[in-house]
């Protein structure tokens, strides 16, 4: 600690007791003003973005947005029905891929691996995957699923989203399981239950709401992902085939393609889609936060 | 916890029926394999980038990194402009974003009244929930026109003809799109990550330390500067590195606002491109060597972000896992 105020005040003997030197007070006030205004800037940007979406997106929203398919170049009207359904399908496909793997891996880290070196390594790598650029995961899935099978597919898109969701679920599952008190496990073991039964019927049950939060957060994370879908699920203006082979239309890539297109109805749909996707994601994240706070 | 123990009797009875320990073994191995899968994923991403980009690395050798040519007609590709674009946008993002994030963290931990802390924290975290593509739309349609009218044009008039800054800050076509715009948008995207980790780090410092500093007459600024920052220093650097990792690989927002020019310009006001924006732009039309070159770009991005993220995690992990 470098608090040398007594030494400094000796050079200014006229300072009264209990008063702060003006220079120190000014620095303190300046810092408070700067910190407060920086916070206001960030909040302002959030509301600016939300305001922009509401102003430009509400005008484009109509019943047709939810019932008609995306229009081709130069066609009038149209909606986002296929893109919305496609996005929901891809997102849930991603969660369906990620949940079993993520929950089991998180369980291994919290219950079996614990402080072992291997668990430490997996934890570290998982944290890196958590912040890895999503575009690289898109490229990875392109190389392993799109190129070998000669074609874009909803399956590849779902797998790409799943890979992005896995680290989120692993992380929250482990954190939540670690919050479960040890004596609870010991009580189960004392009744003669093997570890697997202790985990599935005691630890998982106690950490249920926290684990659900992890899955919701993962859902919010992948619902707006665009970059990985460009290389995997692609996009088109039709209803996708039920086997998900070929391009599957989805909201983020539709927004990307429509936003800077020369057709006015495309731009309107891009704004409407942006509003839909942002509101859904913000609602999901707020629900997830509520569950966490309620659980505590 | 009575509900837990009530439910507990049934499954344990069902286990008795199966051969002893079979389910136990299967469950243990399944969770072990799932955990190993995380390692396999990272190794797979690394391998696929190296293998996919290999033809480009073999064709151009080390020159791939330093060449500025990107010529689809003659199949000549070089990564230099994209590398420079990626590093400069990320650097601008840090220069703008780090002071903002630290200010927000200080506000949340030291200045905000308790009732105000939670809503502000949530608002900052929601900045992270807004999808990347929405930042791109905001940047392209709202921020860029304002930036062109109120910053680029006046600034160009002022700096024109001056040495160095006349080049770096002069915009030949003031459209609002360019490296600087991309950097500013990125700054807002990384603020929630840096700010919330720093906030948690500052919250963890024992309040005895703060109180003793206040006790000897320190002002809030002096407590932050001489007590809190030295205590949390290393992990704040870790949080900044984590933000850097995000900024380097961010794709959609940058693709919207960076201008997507393939050549290198000396001015931060001019359009450029980053590794991620070039991949997103050209991938669907790319064939043959161009495709390999794009994956090779991805490979470079992978190794750069990997190193940055490893350093970030090691620094943050000293205090607490994040």
Coordinates of C-alpha atoms in Angstrom, one line a residue:
Chain A
X1 CA 0.0 0.0 0.0
X2 CA 1.4 3.3 -1.0
X3 CA -0.7 5.6 1.1
X4 CA 1.7 8.3 2.1
X5 CA -0.8 11.0 2.9
X6 CA 0.7 12.0 6.2
X7 CA 4.0 12.8 4.6
X8 CA 2.4 14.8 1.9
X9 CA 0.2 16.9 4.2
X10 CA 3.3 18.0 6.1
X11 CA 4.3 20.0 3.0
X12 CA 0.9 21.8 3.1
X13 CA 0.5 22.8 6.8
X14 CA -2.5 25.0 6.2
X15 CA -4.8 22.0 5.4
X16 CA -7.4 21.8 8.2
X17 CA -8.0 18.6 10.1
X18 CA -10.6 16.3 8.7
X19 CA -10.5 17.9 5.3
X20 CA -9.3 16.3 2.1
X21 CA -6.8 18.3 0.0
X22 CA -8.5 19.8 -3.1
X23 CA -6.3 17.9 -5.6
X24 CA -7.3 14.6 -4.1
X25 CA -10.9 15.5 -3.9
X26 CA -10.9 16.6 -7.5
X27 CA -9.3 13.4 -8.7
X28 CA -11.9 11.4 -6.7
X29 CA -14.8 13.4 -8.1
X30 CA -13.4 13.1 -11.6
X31 CA -13.1 9.3 -11.3
X32 CA -16.7 9.0 -10.0
X33 CA -18.0 11.1 -12.8
X34 CA -16.1 9.1 -15.4
X35 CA -17.1 5.7 -14.0
X36 CA -20.8 6.8 -13.8
X37 CA -20.8 8.2 -17.4
X38 CA -19.1 5.1 -18.8
X39 CA -21.9 3.0 -17.3
X40 CA -24.5 5.3 -18.7
X41 CA -22.9 5.1 -22.1
X42 CA -23.1 1.2 -22.1
X43 CA -26.7 1.3 -20.9
X44 CA -27.5 3.9 -23.5
X45 CA -26.1 1.7 -26.3
X46 CA -28.2 -1.2 -25.1
X47 CA -31.4 0.8 -25.1
X48 CA -30.4 2.5 -28.4
X49 CA -30.1 -1.0 -30.1
X50 CA -33.4 -2.1 -28.5
X51 CA -35.1 1.1 -29.6
X52 CA -33.8 0.8 -33.1
X53 CA -35.2 -2.8 -33.3
X54 CA -38.6 -1.8 -32.0
X55 CA -38.9 1.3 -34.3
X56 CA -37.8 -0.5 -37.5
X57 CA -39.0 -4.0 -36.7
X58 CA -42.5 -3.4 -35.5
X59 CA -43.5 -1.8 -38.8
X60 CA -42.5 -5.0 -40.6
X61 CA -44.4 -7.4 -38.3
X62 CA -47.7 -8.7 -39.5
X63 CA -49.7 -11.9 -39.7
X64 CA -48.0 -12.6 -43.0
X65 CA -44.6 -12.5 -41.3
X66 CA -45.5 -15.7 -39.4
X67 CA -47.5 -17.5 -42.1
X68 CA -45.8 -16.9 -45.5
X69 CA -42.4 -18.1 -46.6
X70 CA -39.5 -15.9 -47.4
X71 CA -39.9 -14.1 -50.8
X72 CA -37.6 -14.7 -53.7
X73 CA -35.7 -11.8 -55.4
X74 CA -38.1 -9.2 -56.8
X75 CA -41.3 -10.9 -55.4
X76 CA -43.7 -8.8 -53.4
X77 CA -44.7 -9.5 -49.7
X78 CA -43.6 -12.7 -48.1
X79 CA -42.9 -13.6 -44.5
X80 CA -40.5 -15.5 -42.3
X81 CA -42.5 -18.6 -41.5
X82 CA -39.9 -21.1 -42.9
X83 CA -37.0 -19.2 -41.4
X84 CA -38.6 -19.1 -37.9
X85 CA -39.5 -22.8 -38.0
X86 CA -36.1 -23.7 -39.4
X87 CA -34.4 -21.7 -36.6
X88 CA -36.4 -23.4 -33.9
X89 CA -35.6 -26.9 -35.4
X90 CA -31.9 -26.1 -35.7
X91 CA -31.7 -24.7 -32.2
X92 CA -33.4 -27.6 -30.6
X93 CA -31.4 -30.0 -32.7
X94 CA -28.3 -28.3 -31.3
X95 CA -29.6 -28.5 -27.7
X96 CA -30.6 -32.2 -28.3
X97 CA -27.0 -32.9 -29.3
X98 CA -25.4 -30.8 -26.6
X99 CA -27.5 -31.7 -23.5
X100 CA -26.6 -35.4 -23.0
X101 CA -22.9 -34.8 -23.7
X102 CA -22.7 -31.6 -21.7
X103 CA -24.5 -32.9 -18.7
X104 CA -22.5 -36.1 -18.6
X105 CA -19.2 -34.3 -19.0
X106 CA -20.1 -31.8 -16.3
X107 CA -21.1 -34.7 -14.1
X108 CA -17.7 -36.4 -14.7
X109 CA -15.9 -33.2 -13.8
X110 CA -17.9 -32.6 -10.6
X111 CA -18.4 -36.1 -9.3
X112 CA -15.7 -38.5 -10.7
X113 CA -12.8 -36.4 -11.9
X114 CA -12.9 -33.7 -9.3
X115 CA -9.3 -32.6 -8.6
X116 CA -7.5 -35.1 -10.9
X117 CA -5.1 -33.8 -13.5
X118 CA -7.2 -35.0 -16.4
X119 CA -10.3 -33.3 -15.0
X120 CA -8.3 -30.1 -14.7
X121 CA -7.1 -30.3 -18.3
X122 CA -10.7 -31.0 -19.5
X123 CA -12.0 -28.1 -17.5
X124 CA -9.3 -25.8 -19.0
X125 CA -10.0 -26.9 -22.6
X126 CA -13.7 -26.5 -22.0
X127 CA -13.2 -22.9 -20.8
X128 CA -11.2 -22.3 -24.0
X129 CA -14.0 -23.8 -26.2
X130 CA -16.4 -21.6 -24.3
X131 CA -14.8 -18.5 -25.9
X132 CA -13.6 -20.0 -29.1
X133 CA -14.8 -18.1 -32.2
X134 CA -18.0 -19.6 -33.5
X135 CA -16.9 -19.2 -37.1
X136 CA -14.1 -21.8 -36.5
X137 CA -16.7 -24.3 -35.3
X138 CA -18.7 -23.6 -38.4
X139 CA -15.6 -24.3 -40.5
X140 CA -14.9 -27.5 -38.5
X141 CA -18.4 -28.9 -39.1
X142 CA -18.1 -27.9 -42.8
X143 CA -14.9 -30.0 -43.0
X144 CA -16.3 -33.0 -41.2
X145 CA -20.0 -33.1 -42.2
X146 CA -20.6 -30.9 -45.2
X147 CA -17.7 -31.6 -47.5
X148 CA -17.6 -35.4 -47.1
X149 CA -21.4 -35.7 -47.7
X150 CA -21.4 -33.2 -50.6
X151 CA -24.1 -30.9 -49.4
X152 CA -25.4 -28.5 -46.8
X153 CA -27.9 -29.9 -44.3
X154 CA -29.9 -29.1 -41.2
X155 CA -28.0 -31.9 -39.4
X156 CA -24.7 -30.2 -40.0
X157 CA -26.2 -26.9 -38.7
X158 CA -27.6 -28.6 -35.6
X159 CA -24.3 -30.2 -34.9
X160 CA -22.4 -26.9 -35.2
X161 CA -24.9 -25.2 -32.8
X162 CA -24.6 -28.2 -30.5
X163 CA -20.8 -27.9 -30.4
X164 CA -21.2 -24.2 -29.4
X165 CA -23.7 -25.2 -26.7
X166 CA -21.6 -28.1 -25.1
X167 CA -19.1 -26.0 -23.2
X168 CA -21.8 -23.8 -21.8
X169 CA -23.7 -26.8 -20.5
X170 CA -20.6 -28.5 -19.2
X171 CA -19.6 -25.4 -17.3
X172 CA -22.9 -24.7 -15.6
X173 CA -23.6 -28.4 -14.8
X174 CA -20.3 -28.7 -13.0
X175 CA -20.7 -25.5 -11.1
X176 CA -24.2 -26.4 -10.0
X177 CA -23.3 -29.9 -9.0
X178 CA -20.4 -28.6 -6.9
X179 CA -22.9 -26.4 -5.0
X180 CA -24.7 -29.6 -3.8
X181 CA -23.4 -30.3 -0.2
X182 CA -21.2 -33.4 0.2
X183 CA -23.2 -34.8 3.2
X184 CA -26.2 -35.3 0.9
X185 CA -24.1 -37.7 -1.3
X186 CA -22.7 -39.4 1.8
X187 CA -26.2 -40.0 3.1
X188 CA -27.1 -41.7 -0.2
X189 CA -23.9 -43.8 -0.2
X190 CA -24.6 -44.8 3.5
X191 CA -27.9 -46.3 2.4
X192 CA -26.0 -48.5 0.0
X193 CA -26.6 -46.7 -3.2
X194 CA -23.8 -47.0 -5.8
X195 CA -22.3 -43.7 -7.1
X196 CA -24.5 -43.6 -10.3
X197 CA -27.7 -43.8 -8.3
X198 CA -26.4 -41.1 -5.8
X199 CA -25.7 -38.9 -8.8
X200 CA -28.9 -39.4 -10.8
X201 CA -31.3 -39.4 -7.9
X202 CA -29.7 -37.1 -5.4
X203 CA -27.2 -34.7 -6.9
X204 CA -28.9 -34.1 -10.2
X205 CA -32.2 -33.7 -8.4
X206 CA -30.8 -31.1 -6.0
X207 CA -29.1 -29.2 -8.8
X208 CA -32.0 -29.5 -11.2
X209 CA -32.9 -25.8 -11.5
X210 CA -29.3 -24.8 -11.9
X211 CA -28.7 -27.4 -14.7
X212 CA -31.9 -26.2 -16.4
X213 CA -30.5 -22.6 -16.3
X214 CA -27.3 -23.9 -18.1
X215 CA -29.4 -25.4 -20.9
X216 CA -31.5 -22.2 -21.2
X217 CA -28.3 -20.1 -21.4
X218 CA -27.0 -22.4 -24.1
X219 CA -30.3 -22.0 -25.9
X220 CA -30.0 -18.2 -25.8
X221 CA -26.3 -18.5 -26.9
X222 CA -27.0 -20.5 -30.0
X223 CA -30.3 -19.1 -31.1
X224 CA -28.7 -16.0 -32.6
X225 CA -25.6 -17.6 -34.0
X226 CA -25.2 -16.8 -37.6
X227 CA -21.6 -17.5 -38.7
X228 CA -21.6 -21.2 -38.2
X229 CA -24.8 -21.6 -40.1
X230 CA -23.5 -20.0 -43.2
X231 CA -21.1 -22.9 -43.7
X232 CA -23.5 -25.7 -42.6
X233 CA -27.3 -25.2 -42.9
X234 CA -27.1 -22.4 -45.4
X235 CA -30.4 -20.8 -46.2
X236 CA -33.1 -20.7 -48.9
X237 CA -36.5 -19.3 -49.6
X238 CA -38.5 -22.5 -49.4
X239 CA -39.9 -24.9 -46.8
X240 CA -37.1 -27.3 -46.1
X241 CA -37.5 -31.0 -46.7
X242 CA -38.5 -32.9 -43.5
X243 CA -35.2 -35.0 -43.6
X244 CA -33.3 -31.7 -43.3
X245 CA -31.0 -32.5 -46.3
X246 CA -30.2 -29.5 -48.4
X247 CA -30.3 -26.0 -47.1
X248 CA -32.5 -25.3 -44.1
X249 CA -33.8 -21.7 -43.9
X250 CA -33.1 -20.0 -40.6
X251 CA -33.6 -16.5 -39.2
X252 CA -30.0 -15.4 -38.6
X253 CA -28.8 -16.1 -42.1
X254 CA -32.0 -14.7 -43.6
X255 CA -31.4 -11.5 -41.7
X256 CA -27.8 -11.4 -43.0
X257 CA -28.9 -11.9 -46.6
X258 CA -31.9 -9.6 -46.5
X259 CA -30.5 -6.7 -44.5
X260 CA -28.4 -5.2 -47.2
X261 CA -30.4 -6.4 -50.2
X262 CA -31.9 -3.8 -52.6
X263 CA -35.5 -5.0 -52.2
X264 CA -37.6 -3.0 -49.7
X265 CA -39.7 -6.0 -48.5
X266 CA -36.5 -7.9 -47.8
X267 CA -35.1 -5.2 -45.6
X268 CA -38.4 -4.9 -43.8
X269 CA -38.4 -8.7 -43.1
X270 CA -34.8 -8.4 -41.9
X271 CA -35.8 -5.9 -39.3
X272 CA -38.8 -7.9 -38.3
X273 CA -36.6 -11.0 -37.9
X274 CA -34.1 -9.1 -35.9
X275 CA -36.8 -7.9 -33.5
X276 CA -38.2 -11.5 -33.1
X277 CA -34.8 -13.1 -32.5
X278 CA -33.5 -10.4 -30.1
X279 CA -36.7 -10.4 -28.0
X280 CA -36.7 -14.2 -27.8
X281 CA -33.1 -14.3 -26.7
X282 CA -33.4 -11.5 -24.2
X283 CA -36.5 -13.2 -22.7
X284 CA -34.6 -16.5 -22.5
X285 CA -31.6 -14.9 -20.7
X286 CA -33.8 -13.0 -18.3
X287 CA -35.8 -16.2 -17.4
X288 CA -32.5 -18.1 -16.9
X289 CA -31.3 -15.3 -14.6
X290 CA -34.5 -15.5 -12.6
X291 CA -34.1 -19.2 -12.1
X292 CA -30.6 -18.8 -10.8
X293 CA -31.6 -16.1 -8.4
X294 CA -34.7 -18.0 -7.3
X295 CA -32.6 -21.1 -6.7
X296 CA -30.3 -19.3 -4.4
Chain B
X1 CA -34.5 -32.3 1.4
X2 CA -37.2 -34.8 2.5
X3 CA -38.5 -34.9 -1.1
X4 CA -35.1 -36.1 -2.2
X5 CA -34.9 -39.0 0.3
X6 CA -38.5 -40.0 -0.5
X7 CA -37.7 -40.4 -4.2
X8 CA -34.5 -42.1 -3.3
X9 CA -35.9 -45.5 -2.3
X10 CA -37.3 -46.5 -5.7
X11 CA -34.3 -46.3 -8.0
X12 CA -32.0 -48.1 -5.5
X13 CA -34.5 -51.0 -5.5
X14 CA -34.4 -51.2 -9.3
X15 CA -30.7 -51.3 -9.3
X16 CA -30.8 -54.4 -7.1
X17 CA -32.5 -56.2 -10.0
X18 CA -29.8 -55.6 -12.5
X19 CA -26.5 -57.4 -12.3
X20 CA -24.6 -55.7 -9.5
X21 CA -22.9 -52.5 -10.6
X22 CA -23.6 -52.8 -14.4
X23 CA -25.5 -49.5 -14.6
X24 CA -22.9 -48.0 -12.3
X25 CA -20.1 -48.9 -14.7
X26 CA -22.0 -47.8 -17.8
X27 CA -22.8 -44.5 -16.2
X28 CA -19.3 -43.9 -15.1
X29 CA -17.8 -44.7 -18.5
X30 CA -20.5 -42.7 -20.4
X31 CA -19.7 -39.6 -18.3
X32 CA -16.0 -40.2 -18.7
X33 CA -16.3 -40.5 -22.5
X34 CA -18.5 -37.3 -22.6
X35 CA -15.7 -35.5 -20.8
X36 CA -13.1 -36.8 -23.1
X37 CA -15.2 -35.6 -26.0
X38 CA -14.5 -32.1 -25.0
X39 CA -10.8 -32.8 -25.6
X40 CA -11.6 -34.6 -28.9
X41 CA -13.5 -31.5 -30.0
X42 CA -10.6 -29.1 -29.6
X43 CA -8.2 -31.6 -31.2
X44 CA -10.7 -32.1 -34.0
X45 CA -11.0 -28.4 -34.7
X46 CA -7.3 -28.0 -34.7
X47 CA -6.8 -31.0 -37.0
X48 CA -9.5 -30.0 -39.4
X49 CA -8.1 -26.4 -39.8
X50 CA -4.6 -27.7 -40.4
X51 CA -5.6 -30.4 -42.9
X52 CA -8.2 -28.1 -44.6
X53 CA -5.7 -25.3 -45.0
X54 CA -2.7 -27.5 -45.8
X55 CA -2.9 -27.1 -49.6
X56 CA -2.7 -23.3 -49.3
X57 CA 0.2 -23.5 -46.8
X58 CA 2.0 -26.0 -49.1
X59 CA 1.4 -23.8 -52.2
X60 CA 2.4 -20.5 -50.8
X61 CA 4.6 -21.5 -48.0
X62 CA 5.5 -18.8 -45.5
X63 CA 4.6 -16.2 -48.1
X64 CA 1.0 -16.9 -47.3
X65 CA 1.3 -15.0 -44.1
X66 CA 3.1 -12.0 -45.6
X67 CA 1.6 -11.6 -49.1
X68 CA -1.0 -9.0 -49.7
X69 CA -2.3 -10.4 -52.9
X70 CA -5.9 -11.9 -53.0
X71 CA -6.5 -12.7 -56.6
X72 CA -9.2 -15.2 -57.4
X73 CA -8.5 -15.0 -61.2
X74 CA -4.9 -16.2 -60.9
X75 CA -5.4 -18.3 -57.7
X76 CA -2.9 -16.2 -55.7
X77 CA -3.7 -15.7 -52.0
X78 CA -2.1 -14.0 -49.1
X79 CA -3.3 -13.4 -45.6
X80 CA -1.5 -10.2 -44.6
X81 CA -4.3 -7.6 -45.1
X82 CA -6.7 -9.9 -43.2
X83 CA -4.2 -10.4 -40.4
X84 CA -3.5 -6.7 -40.0
X85 CA -7.3 -6.0 -40.1
X86 CA -8.0 -8.5 -37.4
X87 CA -5.3 -7.2 -35.1
X88 CA -6.1 -3.6 -35.7
X89 CA -9.8 -3.9 -35.1
X90 CA -9.2 -6.0 -32.0
X91 CA -6.6 -3.4 -30.7
X92 CA -9.1 -0.5 -31.3
X93 CA -11.7 -2.5 -29.5
X94 CA -9.4 -2.9 -26.5
X95 CA -8.4 0.8 -26.5
X96 CA -12.1 1.9 -26.5
X97 CA -13.6 -1.0 -24.5
X98 CA -11.1 -1.5 -21.6
X99 CA -11.5 1.9 -20.0
X100 CA -15.3 1.7 -20.4
X101 CA -15.4 -1.8 -18.9
X102 CA -13.1 -0.8 -15.9
X103 CA -15.2 2.3 -15.3
X104 CA -18.4 0.2 -15.3
X105 CA -16.8 -2.4 -12.9
X106 CA -15.8 0.4 -10.5
X107 CA -19.2 2.0 -10.7
X108 CA -20.9 -1.3 -10.0
X109 CA -18.7 -2.3 -7.1
X110 CA -17.9 1.0 -5.4
X111 CA -20.4 3.7 -6.4
X112 CA -23.8 2.3 -7.2
X113 CA -26.4 2.2 -4.4
X114 CA -27.4 -1.4 -3.6
X115 CA -30.8 -1.1 -5.2
X116 CA -29.3 0.1 -8.4
X117 CA -26.6 -2.5 -8.7
X118 CA -28.7 -5.4 -9.8
X119 CA -30.6 -3.8 -12.7
X120 CA -27.4 -2.2 -14.1
X121 CA -25.5 -5.5 -13.8
X122 CA -28.3 -7.2 -15.7
X123 CA -28.4 -4.5 -18.4
X124 CA -24.6 -4.8 -18.9
X125 CA -24.9 -8.6 -19.1
X126 CA -27.7 -8.3 -21.6
X127 CA -25.3 -6.5 -23.9
X128 CA -23.6 -9.9 -24.2
X129 CA -26.9 -11.6 -25.1
X130 CA -27.7 -9.4 -28.1
X131 CA -26.7 -11.5 -31.1
X132 CA -23.7 -10.5 -33.1
X133 CA -25.7 -9.9 -36.3
X134 CA -27.9 -7.3 -34.5
X135 CA -24.7 -5.3 -33.6
X136 CA -23.9 -5.5 -37.3
X137 CA -27.3 -4.1 -38.3
X138 CA -27.0 -1.4 -35.7
X139 CA -23.5 -0.6 -36.9
X140 CA -24.4 -0.5 -40.6
X141 CA -27.7 1.3 -40.5
X142 CA -27.5 3.5 -37.4
X143 CA -24.0 4.0 -36.2
X144 CA -22.1 4.2 -39.5
X145 CA -24.1 7.1 -41.0
X146 CA -23.8 9.1 -37.8
X147 CA -20.1 8.3 -37.6
X148 CA -19.6 9.5 -41.2
X149 CA -21.5 12.7 -40.7
X150 CA -20.2 13.8 -37.3
X151 CA -16.8 12.2 -37.0
X152 CA -15.3 11.2 -40.4
X153 CA -16.1 14.2 -42.5
X154 CA -15.2 16.9 -39.9
X155 CA -12.1 15.0 -38.8
X156 CA -10.9 14.5 -42.4
X157 CA -11.2 18.3 -43.0
X158 CA -9.1 19.0 -39.9
X159 CA -6.3 16.5 -40.4
X160 CA -6.0 16.8 -44.1
X161 CA -2.4 17.5 -45.1
X162 CA -1.0 16.9 -41.6
X163 CA 1.9 14.5 -41.4
X164 CA 1.1 10.9 -40.1
X165 CA -2.3 11.7 -38.5
X166 CA -3.3 13.2 -41.9
X167 CA -2.8 9.7 -43.3
X168 CA -4.0 7.5 -40.4
X169 CA -7.3 9.5 -39.7
X170 CA -8.1 10.7 -43.2
X171 CA -11.1 9.0 -44.9
X172 CA -11.1 9.0 -48.7
X173 CA -14.7 7.9 -48.9
X174 CA -16.5 8.9 -45.7
X175 CA -19.1 6.2 -45.7
X176 CA -18.8 5.4 -42.0
X177 CA -17.6 1.9 -42.7
X178 CA -14.1 0.9 -42.0
X179 CA -11.6 -0.5 -39.5
X180 CA -12.3 2.1 -36.8
X181 CA -16.0 1.6 -37.0
X182 CA -15.6 -2.2 -36.7
X183 CA -13.3 -1.6 -33.7
X184 CA -15.8 0.6 -31.9
X185 CA -18.7 -1.9 -32.5
X186 CA -16.4 -4.7 -31.2
X187 CA -15.6 -2.6 -28.1
X188 CA -19.3 -2.6 -27.1
X189 CA -19.5 -6.3 -27.7
X190 CA -16.6 -7.1 -25.4
X191 CA -17.5 -4.7 -22.6
X192 CA -19.9 -7.1 -20.9
X193 CA -17.3 -9.8 -20.7
X194 CA -14.5 -7.6 -19.3
X195 CA -16.8 -5.6 -17.0
X196 CA -18.6 -8.6 -15.4
X197 CA -15.4 -10.5 -14.7
X198 CA -13.7 -7.4 -13.3
X199 CA -16.8 -6.7 -11.2
X200 CA -16.7 -10.2 -9.7
X201 CA -12.9 -9.9 -9.0
X202 CA -13.4 -6.5 -7.2
X203 CA -16.3 -8.0 -5.2
X204 CA -14.1 -10.8 -4.0
X205 CA -11.5 -8.6 -2.4
X206 CA -12.0 -8.8 1.3
X207 CA -13.8 -5.7 2.5
X208 CA -11.4 -5.4 5.4
X209 CA -8.7 -4.2 2.9
X210 CA -11.0 -1.5 1.6
X211 CA -12.3 -0.4 5.0
X212 CA -8.8 -0.1 6.4
X213 CA -7.8 2.2 3.5
X214 CA -10.9 4.3 4.0
X215 CA -10.0 4.3 7.7
X216 CA -6.7 6.1 7.1
X217 CA -8.5 8.7 5.1
X218 CA -8.2 7.5 1.5
X219 CA -10.7 8.7 -1.0
X220 CA -12.7 6.3 -3.2
X221 CA -10.3 6.9 -6.1
X222 CA -7.3 6.2 -3.9
X223 CA -8.9 3.0 -2.6
X224 CA -9.5 1.9 -6.2
X225 CA -6.1 2.9 -7.5
X226 CA -3.9 1.8 -4.6
X227 CA -5.8 -1.1 -3.0
X228 CA -8.3 -2.7 -5.4
X229 CA -6.4 -2.6 -8.7
X230 CA -3.1 -4.0 -7.3
X231 CA -5.1 -6.8 -5.6
X232 CA -7.1 -7.8 -8.7
X233 CA -4.5 -6.7 -11.3
X234 CA -3.5 -10.1 -12.8
X235 CA -7.1 -11.2 -13.2
X236 CA -8.1 -7.9 -14.7
X237 CA -5.4 -8.5 -17.4
X238 CA -6.9 -12.0 -17.8
X239 CA -10.4 -10.5 -18.3
X240 CA -8.9 -8.1 -20.9
X241 CA -7.3 -11.0 -22.8
X242 CA -10.6 -12.9 -22.7
X243 CA -12.2 -9.8 -24.4
X244 CA -9.3 -9.8 -26.9
X245 CA -10.1 -13.4 -27.7
X246 CA -13.7 -12.5 -28.4
X247 CA -12.8 -9.5 -30.5
X248 CA -10.3 -11.4 -32.7
X249 CA -12.9 -14.0 -33.8
X250 CA -16.1 -11.9 -33.9
X251 CA -17.6 -12.4 -37.4
X252 CA -21.0 -11.1 -38.3
X253 CA -20.9 -7.6 -36.7
X254 CA -17.5 -7.0 -38.3
X255 CA -18.6 -8.3 -41.7
X256 CA -21.4 -5.7 -41.7
X257 CA -19.3 -2.7 -40.9
X258 CA -15.7 -3.3 -41.8
X259 CA -16.3 -2.5 -45.5
X260 CA -14.8 -5.8 -46.8
X261 CA -11.9 -4.3 -48.9
X262 CA -9.2 -6.8 -49.9
X263 CA -6.4 -4.3 -49.9
X264 CA -4.5 -2.8 -47.1
X265 CA -4.9 0.9 -46.3
X266 CA -2.8 3.1 -44.0
X267 CA -6.0 4.9 -42.7
X268 CA -8.2 3.4 -39.9
X269 CA -11.1 5.2 -41.5
X270 CA -10.8 3.2 -44.7
X271 CA -12.5 -0.1 -45.4
X272 CA -10.5 -3.3 -44.7
X273 CA -11.3 -6.8 -43.8
X274 CA -10.6 -9.3 -41.0
X275 CA -9.9 -13.0 -41.2
X276 CA -13.4 -13.8 -39.9
X277 CA -15.2 -11.3 -42.2
X278 CA -13.3 -12.6 -45.3
X279 CA -14.2 -16.2 -44.5
X280 CA -17.9 -15.2 -44.0
X281 CA -18.0 -13.2 -47.2
X282 CA -16.3 -15.5 -49.6
X283 CA -16.8 -19.0 -48.3
X284 CA -20.0 -19.9 -50.1
X285 CA -18.6 -19.0 -53.5
X286 CA -15.1 -20.4 -52.9
X287 CA -13.8 -23.4 -54.7
X288 CA -10.5 -25.2 -54.8
X289 CA -7.4 -23.3 -53.6
X290 CA -9.5 -20.3 -52.6
X291 CA -11.5 -22.6 -50.2
X292 CA -8.3 -24.0 -48.8
X293 CA -6.9 -20.5 -48.4
X294 CA -10.0 -19.5 -46.4
X295 CA -9.6 -22.5 -44.2
X296 CA -5.9 -21.7 -43.8
X297 CA -7.0 -18.2 -42.7
X298 CA -9.2 -19.9 -40.1
X299 CA -6.2 -22.0 -39.0
X300 CA -4.2 -18.8 -38.4
X301 CA -7.2 -17.3 -36.4
X302 CA -7.5 -20.6 -34.4
X303 CA -3.8 -20.5 -33.3
X304 CA -3.9 -16.8 -32.5
X305 CA -7.1 -17.0 -30.4
X306 CA -5.9 -20.2 -28.8
X307 CA -2.8 -18.6 -27.5
X308 CA -4.7 -15.5 -26.3
X309 CA -7.3 -17.6 -24.6
X310 CA -4.8 -19.9 -22.9
X311 CA -3.0 -16.9 -21.4
X312 CA -6.3 -15.3 -20.4
X313 CA -7.5 -18.5 -18.6
X314 CA -4.2 -18.9 -16.8
X315 CA -4.3 -15.3 -15.6
X316 CA -7.9 -15.4 -14.5
X317 CA -7.6 -18.9 -12.9
X318 CA -5.1 -17.6 -10.4
X319 CA -7.9 -16.1 -8.4
X320 CA -11.0 -18.0 -9.5
X321 CA -12.2 -20.1 -12.4
X322 CA -14.1 -18.2 -15.1

